mmCIF file of C-alpha atoms in Angstrom:
data_model
loop_
_atom_site.group_PDB
_atom_site.id
_atom_site.type_symbol
_atom_site.label_atom_id
_atom_site.label_comp_id
_atom_site.label_asym_id
_atom_site.label_seq_id
_atom_site.Cartn_x
_atom_site.Cartn_y
_atom_site.Cartn_z
ATOM 1 C CA UNK A 1 110.888 81.040 65.727
ATOM 2 C CA UNK A 2 110.027 77.915 63.699
ATOM 3 C CA UNK A 3 108.821 76.179 66.847
ATOM 4 C CA UNK A 4 107.027 79.179 68.342
ATOM 5 C CA UNK A 5 103.551 77.637 68.241
ATOM 6 C CA UNK A 6 104.890 74.440 69.846
ATOM 7 C CA UNK A 7 106.610 76.450 72.629
ATOM 8 C CA UNK A 8 103.506 78.526 73.313
ATOM 9 C CA UNK A 9 101.405 75.359 73.200
ATOM 10 C CA UNK A 10 103.717 73.694 75.736
ATOM 11 C CA UNK A 11 103.461 76.713 78.030
ATOM 12 C CA UNK A 12 99.666 76.734 77.798
ATOM 13 C CA UNK A 13 99.580 72.998 78.470
ATOM 14 C CA UNK A 14 101.546 73.594 81.691
ATOM 15 C CA UNK A 15 99.065 76.356 82.611
ATOM 16 C CA UNK A 16 96.209 73.908 82.032
ATOM 17 C CA UNK A 17 97.837 71.238 84.237
ATOM 18 C CA UNK A 18 98.443 73.757 87.049
ATOM 19 C CA UNK A 19 94.811 74.920 86.778
ATOM 20 C CA UNK A 20 93.568 71.326 87.001
ATOM 21 C CA UNK A 21 95.662 70.698 90.120
ATOM 22 C CA UNK A 22 94.384 73.921 91.724
ATOM 23 C CA UNK A 23 90.817 72.903 90.861
ATOM 24 C CA UNK A 24 91.291 69.435 92.409
ATOM 25 C CA UNK A 25 92.610 71.052 95.592
ATOM 26 C CA UNK A 26 89.716 73.592 95.474
ATOM 27 C CA UNK A 27 92.130 76.488 95.672
ATOM 28 C CA UNK A 28 92.722 79.724 93.799
ATOM 29 C CA UNK A 29 94.757 79.131 90.632
ATOM 30 C CA UNK A 30 96.678 82.406 91.066
ATOM 31 C CA UNK A 31 99.533 81.178 93.343
ATOM 32 C CA UNK A 32 99.864 77.965 91.311
ATOM 33 C CA UNK A 33 100.335 79.861 88.046
ATOM 34 C CA UNK A 34 102.822 82.368 89.493
ATOM 35 C CA UNK A 35 104.948 79.600 91.029
ATOM 36 C CA UNK A 36 104.765 77.566 87.805
ATOM 37 C CA UNK A 37 105.938 80.581 85.790
ATOM 38 C CA UNK A 38 108.907 81.097 88.119
ATOM 39 C CA UNK A 39 110.063 77.485 87.887
ATOM 40 C CA UNK A 40 109.750 76.880 84.131
ATOM 41 C CA UNK A 41 110.618 80.345 82.810
ATOM 42 C CA UNK A 42 113.897 81.890 81.651
ATOM 43 C CA UNK A 43 115.083 82.228 85.270
ATOM 44 C CA UNK A 44 114.497 78.554 86.090
ATOM 45 C CA UNK A 45 117.531 76.648 87.393
ATOM 46 C CA UNK A 46 119.797 74.525 85.225
ATOM 47 C CA UNK A 47 121.183 71.680 87.348
ATOM 48 C CA UNK A 48 123.764 69.590 85.500
ATOM 49 C CA UNK A 49 122.110 68.054 82.473
ATOM 50 C CA UNK A 50 118.632 69.033 83.726
ATOM 51 C CA UNK A 51 117.360 72.282 82.197
ATOM 52 C CA UNK A 52 114.055 73.438 83.714
ATOM 53 C CA UNK A 53 113.631 76.391 81.352
ATOM 54 C CA UNK A 54 110.741 74.924 79.368
ATOM 55 C CA UNK A 55 109.359 78.282 78.312
ATOM 56 C CA UNK A 56 111.608 80.386 76.088
ATOM 57 C CA UNK A 57 108.971 82.314 74.165
ATOM 58 C CA UNK A 58 108.525 84.843 76.973
ATOM 59 C CA UNK A 59 107.800 87.797 74.677
ATOM 60 C CA UNK A 60 104.775 86.121 73.118
ATOM 61 C CA UNK A 61 103.505 84.915 76.503
ATOM 62 C CA UNK A 62 103.970 88.435 77.926
ATOM 63 C CA UNK A 63 101.867 89.903 75.101
ATOM 64 C CA UNK A 64 99.124 87.366 75.820
ATOM 65 C CA UNK A 65 99.426 88.295 79.508
ATOM 66 C CA UNK A 66 98.949 91.999 78.692
ATOM 67 C CA UNK A 67 95.800 91.079 76.799
ATOM 68 C CA UNK A 68 94.737 89.184 79.933
ATOM 69 C CA UNK A 69 95.039 92.367 81.999
ATOM 70 C CA UNK A 70 92.854 94.219 79.489
ATOM 71 C CA UNK A 71 90.120 91.597 79.732
ATOM 72 C CA UNK A 72 90.344 91.426 83.538
ATOM 73 C CA UNK A 73 89.892 95.161 83.964
ATOM 74 C CA UNK A 74 87.357 95.464 81.140
ATOM 75 C CA UNK A 75 85.221 92.887 82.961
ATOM 76 C CA UNK A 76 85.559 94.753 86.274
ATOM 77 C CA UNK A 77 84.475 97.938 84.479
ATOM 78 C CA UNK A 78 81.392 96.134 83.170
ATOM 79 C CA UNK A 79 80.585 94.939 86.703
ATOM 80 C CA UNK A 80 81.101 98.407 88.133
ATOM 81 C CA UNK A 81 78.106 100.680 88.275
ATOM 82 C CA UNK A 82 78.108 104.274 89.462
ATOM 83 C CA UNK A 83 74.367 104.172 90.103
ATOM 84 C CA UNK A 84 74.729 100.883 92.046
ATOM 85 C CA UNK A 85 77.319 102.461 94.334
ATOM 86 C CA UNK A 86 75.128 105.525 94.908
ATOM 87 C CA UNK A 87 72.212 103.270 95.858
ATOM 88 C CA UNK A 88 74.352 101.074 98.118
ATOM 89 C CA UNK A 89 74.011 103.358 101.100
ATOM 90 C CA UNK A 90 76.154 104.972 103.716
ATOM 91 C CA UNK A 91 77.314 101.729 105.361
ATOM 92 C CA UNK A 92 79.134 100.609 102.234
ATOM 93 C CA UNK A 93 80.668 104.032 101.634
ATOM 94 C CA UNK A 94 81.799 104.170 105.288
ATOM 95 C CA UNK A 95 83.137 100.589 105.254
ATOM 96 C CA UNK A 96 84.866 101.003 101.894
ATOM 97 C CA UNK A 97 86.455 104.310 102.901
ATOM 98 C CA UNK A 98 87.775 102.914 106.191
ATOM 99 C CA UNK A 99 89.089 99.797 104.440
ATOM 100 C CA UNK A 100 90.911 101.664 101.666
ATOM 101 C CA UNK A 101 92.222 104.513 103.842
ATOM 102 C CA UNK A 102 93.554 102.260 106.605
ATOM 103 C CA UNK A 103 95.365 99.929 104.211
ATOM 104 C CA UNK A 104 96.675 102.807 102.070
ATOM 105 C CA UNK A 105 98.061 104.826 104.991
ATOM 106 C CA UNK A 106 99.676 101.759 106.568
ATOM 107 C CA UNK A 107 101.186 100.793 103.207
ATOM 108 C CA UNK A 108 102.535 104.300 102.585
ATOM 109 C CA UNK A 109 104.085 104.570 106.065
ATOM 110 C CA UNK A 110 105.516 101.049 105.732
ATOM 111 C CA UNK A 111 107.149 101.918 102.401
ATOM 112 C CA UNK A 112 108.675 105.128 103.777
ATOM 113 C CA UNK A 113 109.890 103.436 106.987
ATOM 114 C CA UNK A 114 111.495 100.720 104.820
ATOM 115 C CA UNK A 115 113.330 103.608 103.086
ATOM 116 C CA UNK A 116 111.671 103.287 99.685
ATOM 117 C CA UNK A 117 111.448 106.506 97.597
ATOM 118 C CA UNK A 118 108.044 108.220 97.508
ATOM 119 C CA UNK A 119 106.825 106.734 94.183
ATOM 120 C CA UNK A 120 107.747 103.196 95.249
ATOM 121 C CA UNK A 121 106.030 103.823 98.620
ATOM 122 C CA UNK A 122 102.873 104.980 96.827
ATOM 123 C CA UNK A 123 102.902 101.820 94.686
ATOM 124 C CA UNK A 124 103.289 99.680 97.835
ATOM 125 C CA UNK A 125 100.389 101.586 99.440
ATOM 126 C CA UNK A 126 98.257 100.870 96.374
ATOM 127 C CA UNK A 127 99.230 97.197 96.410
ATOM 128 C CA UNK A 128 98.202 96.823 100.057
ATOM 129 C CA UNK A 129 94.873 98.611 99.457
ATOM 130 C CA UNK A 130 93.305 96.424 96.752
ATOM 131 C CA UNK A 131 91.892 93.009 97.544
ATOM 132 C CA UNK A 132 91.238 90.284 94.977
ATOM 133 C CA UNK A 133 87.667 90.406 93.669
ATOM 134 C CA UNK A 134 88.070 86.968 92.070
ATOM 135 C CA UNK A 135 89.313 85.231 95.234
ATOM 136 C CA UNK A 136 86.837 86.993 97.553
ATOM 137 C CA UNK A 137 83.907 86.027 95.313
ATOM 138 C CA UNK A 138 85.145 82.419 95.133
ATOM 139 C CA UNK A 139 85.567 82.245 98.921
ATOM 140 C CA UNK A 140 81.980 83.448 99.476
ATOM 141 C CA UNK A 141 80.627 80.828 97.063
ATOM 142 C CA UNK A 142 82.834 77.959 98.305
ATOM 143 C CA UNK A 143 81.998 78.637 101.982
ATOM 144 C CA UNK A 144 78.297 79.080 101.111
ATOM 145 C CA UNK A 145 78.150 82.517 102.717
ATOM 146 C CA UNK A 146 76.359 84.346 99.901
ATOM 147 C CA UNK A 147 73.224 84.548 102.055
ATOM 148 C CA UNK A 148 75.003 85.779 105.209
ATOM 149 C CA UNK A 149 74.093 89.141 106.737
ATOM 150 C CA UNK A 150 77.565 90.567 106.158
ATOM 151 C CA UNK A 151 77.891 89.472 102.503
ATOM 152 C CA UNK A 152 76.165 92.528 100.995
ATOM 153 C CA UNK A 153 78.537 94.792 102.920
ATOM 154 C CA UNK A 154 81.563 92.729 101.786
ATOM 155 C CA UNK A 155 80.514 92.990 98.125
ATOM 156 C CA UNK A 156 79.857 96.715 98.541
ATOM 157 C CA UNK A 157 83.311 97.248 100.040
ATOM 158 C CA UNK A 158 84.860 95.318 97.124
ATOM 159 C CA UNK A 159 82.914 97.534 94.711
ATOM 160 C CA UNK A 160 84.230 100.614 96.511
ATOM 161 C CA UNK A 161 87.736 99.126 96.307
ATOM 162 C CA UNK A 162 87.351 98.837 92.524
ATOM 163 C CA UNK A 163 86.463 102.541 92.368
ATOM 164 C CA UNK A 164 89.596 103.351 94.363
ATOM 165 C CA UNK A 165 91.656 101.205 91.963
ATOM 166 C CA UNK A 166 90.345 103.178 88.978
ATOM 167 C CA UNK A 167 91.225 106.518 90.576
ATOM 168 C CA UNK A 168 94.588 105.285 91.895
ATOM 169 C CA UNK A 169 95.714 103.827 88.560
ATOM 170 C CA UNK A 170 94.614 106.967 86.720
ATOM 171 C CA UNK A 171 96.534 109.266 89.056
ATOM 172 C CA UNK A 172 99.635 107.059 89.300
ATOM 173 C CA UNK A 173 99.841 106.450 85.558
ATOM 174 C CA UNK A 174 99.672 110.208 85.097
ATOM 175 C CA UNK A 175 102.522 110.631 87.594
ATOM 176 C CA UNK A 176 104.708 107.744 86.434
ATOM 177 C CA UNK A 177 104.080 107.564 82.691
ATOM 178 C CA UNK A 178 103.525 111.254 81.990
ATOM 179 C CA UNK A 179 107.243 111.937 82.110
ATOM 180 C CA UNK A 180 106.689 115.197 83.990
ATOM 181 C CA UNK A 181 109.583 116.471 86.078
ATOM 182 C CA UNK A 182 108.278 119.864 87.290
ATOM 183 C CA UNK A 183 105.432 120.431 89.770
ATOM 184 C CA UNK A 184 103.340 122.019 86.993
ATOM 185 C CA UNK A 185 104.018 119.080 84.689
ATOM 186 C CA UNK A 186 103.002 116.598 87.389
ATOM 187 C CA UNK A 187 99.713 118.444 88.002
ATOM 188 C CA UNK A 188 99.100 118.549 84.247
ATOM 189 C CA UNK A 189 99.683 114.781 83.872
ATOM 190 C CA UNK A 190 97.438 113.932 86.832
ATOM 191 C CA UNK A 191 94.830 116.413 85.576
ATOM 192 C CA UNK A 192 94.764 114.743 82.130
ATOM 193 C CA UNK A 193 94.312 111.330 83.770
ATOM 194 C CA UNK A 194 91.468 112.502 86.013
ATOM 195 C CA UNK A 195 89.772 114.395 83.158
ATOM 196 C CA UNK A 196 90.055 111.266 80.996
ATOM 197 C CA UNK A 197 88.437 109.197 83.751
ATOM 198 C CA UNK A 198 85.657 111.749 84.296
ATOM 199 C CA UNK A 199 84.956 111.708 80.538
ATOM 200 C CA UNK A 200 84.101 108.004 80.754
ATOM 201 C CA UNK A 201 81.950 108.601 83.856
ATOM 202 C CA UNK A 202 79.985 111.174 81.863
ATOM 203 C CA UNK A 203 79.685 108.789 78.899
ATOM 204 C CA UNK A 204 78.422 106.080 81.293
ATOM 205 C CA UNK A 205 75.760 108.434 82.690
ATOM 206 C CA UNK A 206 74.733 110.431 79.604
ATOM 207 C CA UNK A 207 75.836 108.464 76.555
ATOM 208 C CA UNK A 208 73.890 105.280 77.246
ATOM 209 C CA UNK A 209 71.170 105.822 74.568
ATOM 210 C CA UNK A 210 73.794 106.365 71.862
ATOM 211 C CA UNK A 211 75.813 103.310 72.978
ATOM 212 C CA UNK A 212 72.651 101.206 73.047
ATOM 213 C CA UNK A 213 71.949 102.206 69.449
ATOM 214 C CA UNK A 214 75.558 101.591 68.351
ATOM 215 C CA UNK A 215 75.649 98.109 69.905
ATOM 216 C CA UNK A 216 72.222 97.046 68.683
ATOM 217 C CA UNK A 217 73.785 94.280 66.562
ATOM 218 C CA UNK A 218 71.992 90.971 66.084
ATOM 219 C CA UNK A 219 74.943 88.848 65.008
ATOM 220 C CA UNK A 220 77.132 87.706 67.922
ATOM 221 C CA UNK A 221 80.099 87.446 65.549
ATOM 222 C CA UNK A 222 79.902 91.084 64.440
ATOM 223 C CA UNK A 223 78.964 92.220 67.958
ATOM 224 C CA UNK A 224 82.099 90.739 69.531
ATOM 225 C CA UNK A 225 84.321 92.076 66.715
ATOM 226 C CA UNK A 226 82.972 95.605 67.289
ATOM 227 C CA UNK A 227 83.297 95.457 71.095
ATOM 228 C CA UNK A 228 86.784 93.933 71.157
ATOM 229 C CA UNK A 229 88.054 96.283 68.439
ATOM 230 C CA UNK A 230 86.860 99.263 70.461
ATOM 231 C CA UNK A 231 88.377 97.768 73.631
ATOM 232 C CA UNK A 232 91.847 97.460 72.093
ATOM 233 C CA UNK A 233 91.588 100.853 70.400
ATOM 234 C CA UNK A 234 90.614 102.621 73.646
ATOM 235 C CA UNK A 235 93.359 100.795 75.582
ATOM 236 C CA UNK A 236 95.985 101.743 72.983
ATOM 237 C CA UNK A 237 94.738 105.340 72.749
ATOM 238 C CA UNK A 238 94.922 105.621 76.555
ATOM 239 C CA UNK A 239 98.581 104.667 76.423
ATOM 240 C CA UNK A 240 99.149 107.480 73.899
ATOM 241 C CA UNK A 241 97.783 109.890 76.535
ATOM 242 C CA UNK A 242 100.163 108.363 79.152
ATOM 243 C CA UNK A 243 97.224 106.712 80.898
ATOM 244 C CA UNK A 244 97.846 102.997 81.531
ATOM 245 C CA UNK A 245 96.280 100.761 78.874
ATOM 246 C CA UNK A 246 94.714 98.679 81.653
ATOM 247 C CA UNK A 247 92.879 101.691 83.054
ATOM 248 C CA UNK A 248 91.661 102.493 79.524
ATOM 249 C CA UNK A 249 90.134 99.011 79.369
ATOM 250 C CA UNK A 250 88.523 99.494 82.784
ATOM 251 C CA UNK A 251 87.051 102.866 81.815
ATOM 252 C CA UNK A 252 85.700 101.470 78.536
ATOM 253 C CA UNK A 253 83.999 98.685 80.501
ATOM 254 C CA UNK A 254 82.597 101.285 82.878
ATOM 255 C CA UNK A 255 81.176 103.263 79.929
ATOM 256 C CA UNK A 256 79.350 100.134 78.732
ATOM 257 C CA UNK A 257 78.201 99.051 82.211
ATOM 258 C CA UNK A 258 74.985 101.084 82.092
ATOM 259 C CA UNK A 259 73.927 99.915 78.616
ATOM 260 C CA UNK A 260 71.272 97.283 77.970
ATOM 261 C CA UNK A 261 74.001 95.169 76.314
ATOM 262 C CA UNK A 262 76.255 94.890 79.424
ATOM 263 C CA UNK A 263 75.100 91.361 80.362
ATOM 264 C CA UNK A 264 75.520 90.163 76.766
ATOM 265 C CA UNK A 265 79.077 91.552 76.686
ATOM 266 C CA UNK A 266 79.892 89.997 80.083
ATOM 267 C CA UNK A 267 78.694 86.616 78.859
ATOM 268 C CA UNK A 268 80.937 86.828 75.765
ATOM 269 C CA UNK A 269 83.963 88.208 77.633
ATOM 270 C CA UNK A 270 84.134 85.685 80.510
ATOM 271 C CA UNK A 271 85.912 82.885 78.527
ATOM 272 C CA UNK A 272 88.508 85.385 77.247
ATOM 273 C CA UNK A 273 88.929 86.852 80.747
ATOM 274 C CA UNK A 274 89.517 83.412 82.264
ATOM 275 C CA UNK A 275 91.904 82.168 79.572
ATOM 276 C CA UNK A 276 94.036 85.285 79.074
ATOM 277 C CA UNK A 277 93.836 86.099 82.811
ATOM 278 C CA UNK A 278 95.456 82.726 83.583
ATOM 279 C CA UNK A 279 98.203 83.488 81.049
ATOM 280 C CA UNK A 280 98.750 86.862 82.755
ATOM 281 C CA UNK A 281 99.546 85.264 86.131
ATOM 282 C CA UNK A 282 101.779 82.719 84.404
ATOM 283 C CA UNK A 283 103.628 85.434 82.451
ATOM 284 C CA UNK A 284 104.117 87.400 85.685
ATOM 285 C CA UNK A 285 105.741 84.308 87.179
ATOM 286 C CA UNK A 286 107.996 83.992 84.101
ATOM 287 C CA UNK A 287 109.419 87.440 84.757
ATOM 288 C CA UNK A 288 110.488 86.619 88.329
ATOM 289 C CA UNK A 289 113.863 85.203 89.197
ATOM 290 C CA UNK A 290 113.224 82.824 92.152
ATOM 291 C CA UNK A 291 116.684 83.622 93.513
ATOM 292 C CA UNK A 292 115.622 87.246 94.109
ATOM 293 C CA UNK A 293 112.670 86.288 96.339
ATOM 294 C CA UNK A 294 114.920 86.033 99.388
ATOM 295 C CA UNK A 295 115.761 89.748 99.107
ATOM 296 C CA UNK A 296 112.096 90.642 99.556
ATOM 297 C CA UNK A 297 111.097 87.930 102.064
ATOM 298 C CA UNK A 298 111.075 89.925 105.306
ATOM 299 C CA UNK A 299 109.620 92.965 103.584
ATOM 300 C CA UNK A 300 106.735 90.885 102.192
ATOM 301 C CA UNK A 301 106.124 89.117 105.530
ATOM 302 C CA UNK A 302 105.972 92.488 107.309
ATOM 303 C CA UNK A 303 103.447 93.746 104.726
ATOM 304 C CA UNK A 304 101.335 90.591 105.182
ATOM 305 C CA UNK A 305 101.217 91.064 108.973
ATOM 306 C CA UNK A 306 100.193 94.722 108.586
ATOM 307 C CA UNK A 307 97.535 93.806 106.013
ATOM 308 C CA UNK A 308 96.010 91.206 108.350
ATOM 309 C CA UNK A 309 95.867 93.710 111.219
ATOM 310 C CA UNK A 310 94.491 96.534 109.043
ATOM 311 C CA UNK A 311 91.812 94.319 107.491
ATOM 312 C CA UNK A 312 90.669 92.985 110.853
ATOM 313 C CA UNK A 313 90.333 96.530 112.237
ATOM 314 C CA UNK A 314 88.607 97.792 109.063
ATOM 315 C CA UNK A 315 86.236 94.797 109.005
ATOM 316 C CA UNK A 316 85.315 95.310 112.650
ATOM 317 C CA UNK A 317 84.690 99.055 112.203
ATOM 318 C CA UNK A 318 82.647 98.532 109.011
ATOM 319 C CA UNK A 319 80.582 95.708 110.494
ATOM 320 C CA UNK A 320 79.840 97.374 113.829
ATOM 321 C CA UNK A 321 78.948 100.649 112.096
ATOM 322 C CA UNK A 322 76.387 98.672 110.036
ATOM 323 C CA UNK A 323 74.916 97.154 113.204
ATOM 324 C CA UNK A 324 76.350 93.663 112.585
ATOM 325 C CA UNK A 325 77.568 91.319 115.327
ATOM 326 C CA UNK A 326 81.221 90.944 116.286
ATOM 327 C CA UNK A 327 81.223 87.523 114.623
ATOM 328 C CA UNK A 328 79.880 88.897 111.312
ATOM 329 C CA UNK A 329 82.339 91.802 111.552
ATOM 330 C CA UNK A 330 85.203 89.327 112.041
ATOM 331 C CA UNK A 331 84.025 87.492 108.903
ATOM 332 C CA UNK A 332 84.229 90.750 106.918
ATOM 333 C CA UNK A 333 87.869 91.372 107.869
ATOM 334 C CA UNK A 334 88.896 87.776 107.154
ATOM 335 C CA UNK A 335 87.014 87.501 103.833
ATOM 336 C CA UNK A 336 88.543 90.589 102.183
ATOM 337 C CA UNK A 337 92.079 89.522 103.172
ATOM 338 C CA UNK A 338 93.172 87.876 99.895
ATOM 339 C CA UNK A 339 95.362 89.766 97.412
ATOM 340 C CA UNK A 340 95.725 88.791 93.748
ATOM 341 C CA UNK A 341 95.271 90.175 90.253
ATOM 342 C CA UNK A 342 94.903 93.878 91.105
ATOM 343 C CA UNK A 343 97.913 93.943 93.429
ATOM 344 C CA UNK A 344 100.035 92.574 90.584
ATOM 345 C CA UNK A 345 98.543 95.087 88.142
ATOM 346 C CA UNK A 346 99.478 97.941 90.501
ATOM 347 C CA UNK A 347 102.990 96.492 90.918
ATOM 348 C CA UNK A 348 103.327 96.105 87.143
ATOM 349 C CA UNK A 349 102.563 99.806 86.675
ATOM 350 C CA UNK A 350 105.547 100.643 88.890
ATOM 351 C CA UNK A 351 107.784 98.082 87.173
ATOM 352 C CA UNK A 352 106.723 99.308 83.720
ATOM 353 C CA UNK A 353 107.563 102.874 84.803
ATOM 354 C CA UNK A 354 111.111 101.809 85.745
ATOM 355 C CA UNK A 355 110.785 101.910 89.550
ATOM 356 C CA UNK A 356 112.921 99.710 91.826
ATOM 357 C CA UNK A 357 113.201 96.069 90.596
ATOM 358 C CA UNK A 358 112.613 94.896 94.192
ATOM 359 C CA UNK A 359 108.892 95.646 93.649
ATOM 360 C CA UNK A 360 108.616 92.516 91.472
ATOM 361 C CA UNK A 361 109.727 89.830 93.991
ATOM 362 C CA UNK A 362 108.023 91.778 96.791
ATOM 363 C CA UNK A 363 104.671 91.806 94.990
ATOM 364 C CA UNK A 364 105.030 88.130 94.003
ATOM 365 C CA UNK A 365 105.697 86.988 97.571
ATOM 366 C CA UNK A 366 103.041 89.273 99.065
ATOM 367 C CA UNK A 367 100.385 87.972 96.661
ATOM 368 C CA UNK A 368 101.493 84.345 96.998
ATOM 369 C CA UNK A 369 101.233 84.439 100.801
ATOM 370 C CA UNK A 370 97.865 86.228 100.950
ATOM 371 C CA UNK A 371 96.317 84.323 98.037
ATOM 372 C CA UNK A 372 96.972 81.135 100.055
ATOM 373 C CA UNK A 373 96.439 82.527 103.566
ATOM 374 C CA UNK A 374 93.319 84.625 102.787
ATOM 375 C CA UNK A 375 90.927 81.760 101.902
ATOM 376 C CA UNK A 376 92.313 79.671 104.809
ATOM 377 C CA UNK A 377 91.667 82.477 107.318
ATOM 378 C CA UNK A 378 88.135 82.970 105.957
ATOM 379 C CA UNK A 379 87.481 79.237 106.255
ATOM 380 C CA UNK A 380 88.689 79.185 109.874
ATOM 381 C CA UNK A 381 86.743 82.298 110.871
ATOM 382 C CA UNK A 382 84.792 80.440 113.597
ATOM 383 C CA UNK A 383 87.789 79.417 115.775
ATOM 384 C CA UNK A 384 89.473 82.767 115.057
ATOM 385 C CA UNK A 385 86.373 84.583 116.311
ATOM 386 C CA UNK A 386 86.301 82.253 119.359
ATOM 387 C CA UNK A 387 89.906 83.141 120.164
ATOM 388 C CA UNK A 388 89.315 86.885 119.750
ATOM 389 C CA UNK A 389 86.146 86.655 121.832
ATOM 390 C CA UNK A 390 88.107 85.213 124.751
ATOM 391 C CA UNK A 391 90.503 88.142 124.582
ATOM 392 C CA UNK A 392 88.041 91.006 124.030
ATOM 393 C CA UNK A 393 84.985 89.520 125.878
ATOM 394 C CA UNK A 394 82.580 90.570 123.096
ATOM 395 C CA UNK A 395 79.816 88.107 124.061
ATOM 396 C CA UNK A 396 79.384 88.117 127.847
ATOM 397 C CA UNK A 397 77.727 85.047 129.485
ATOM 398 C CA UNK A 398 73.946 85.371 129.848
ATOM 399 C CA UNK A 399 72.577 86.171 133.306
ATOM 400 C CA UNK A 400 70.765 82.776 133.529
ATOM 401 C CA UNK A 401 73.952 80.908 132.700
ATOM 402 C CA UNK A 402 75.826 82.921 135.313
ATOM 403 C CA UNK A 403 73.178 82.097 137.995
ATOM 404 C CA UNK A 404 73.387 78.388 137.108
ATOM 405 C CA UNK A 405 77.147 78.502 137.507
ATOM 406 C CA UNK A 406 76.820 80.295 140.891
ATOM 407 C CA UNK A 407 74.190 77.759 142.142
ATOM 408 C CA UNK A 408 76.321 74.846 141.043
ATOM 409 C CA UNK A 409 79.138 76.226 143.164
#
């Protein structure tokens, strides 16, 4: 305990080094931090005189990681806007629905076929259904595709995905954390969760004038103390109601999203989101025993293959329904492929509720593979489209070109 600050400082220094390496390689920091956590944490190997367990203060790091989840979801809540979704149009609702439904159904069937119990299968379905907002946004910026025709639809589908995440976490936390064993008890737990979520929707729509008045604080110091105090109180109170603390943070962010102070809060929260979010991925890695990854390898690879297929089909259906070309539709499917922070949050809900321990290595491998593969697939969308075009003959040769070929013969 005497060296606690030094141990935490060492762990954070390792996080900083991993982040610098990821930045140099222009890659998402998520897989780097998870792998780092696995190889320096309490499960790290001890080979002869070499002890790789650098980080022994796991409890403190885990607490910092939980705070990271609160900031991540609070920020998403701030970004989410009910009115924005309503204005987004039918194409986004259609695309988002197809994307979520296809991935969810495939994930649920996959879990059941792999002989997981129903709750574990539902968690797997949720994990497969939520893409990584952070990685998708970074891919769009890095590949300079923010001005592309399909980008608005991609962002709309991600927004719709966030809405699904809010509903899914509310319902599942009611089921898993409510402690209900009878059918009536289960309905009561889920009902409390949904009513709690609807309460924040109502606050977001009707309580904006009151929130504007409450947050009309000139001093940034007092402003951030008030907002963060309320954030932690709401998250803790949510847990008392058997609603996950993370979903409480998301709903609180949603309630503030319509206020005139939302941009000011976002600006103040971003440094905390980035710092504690990085610690969250690192702490998740600390909790994984690398030796258990082999048990989940084939299961994770199968889920990755299904996710790639489902996303390609969903992207094509969403893009074509919106009147976009096959090439733009292919870009949609490839861009929303990455999995990251939300998949781990969904997995953590199951782990926290005492479901099968296999969920932990499965989620780690699944996220690691898609966090690396997703941006690579998006980057190589042109040759991938070329290959698919040869198979499906989407763009037929123009008549003039065909005549030239015939004359040449």
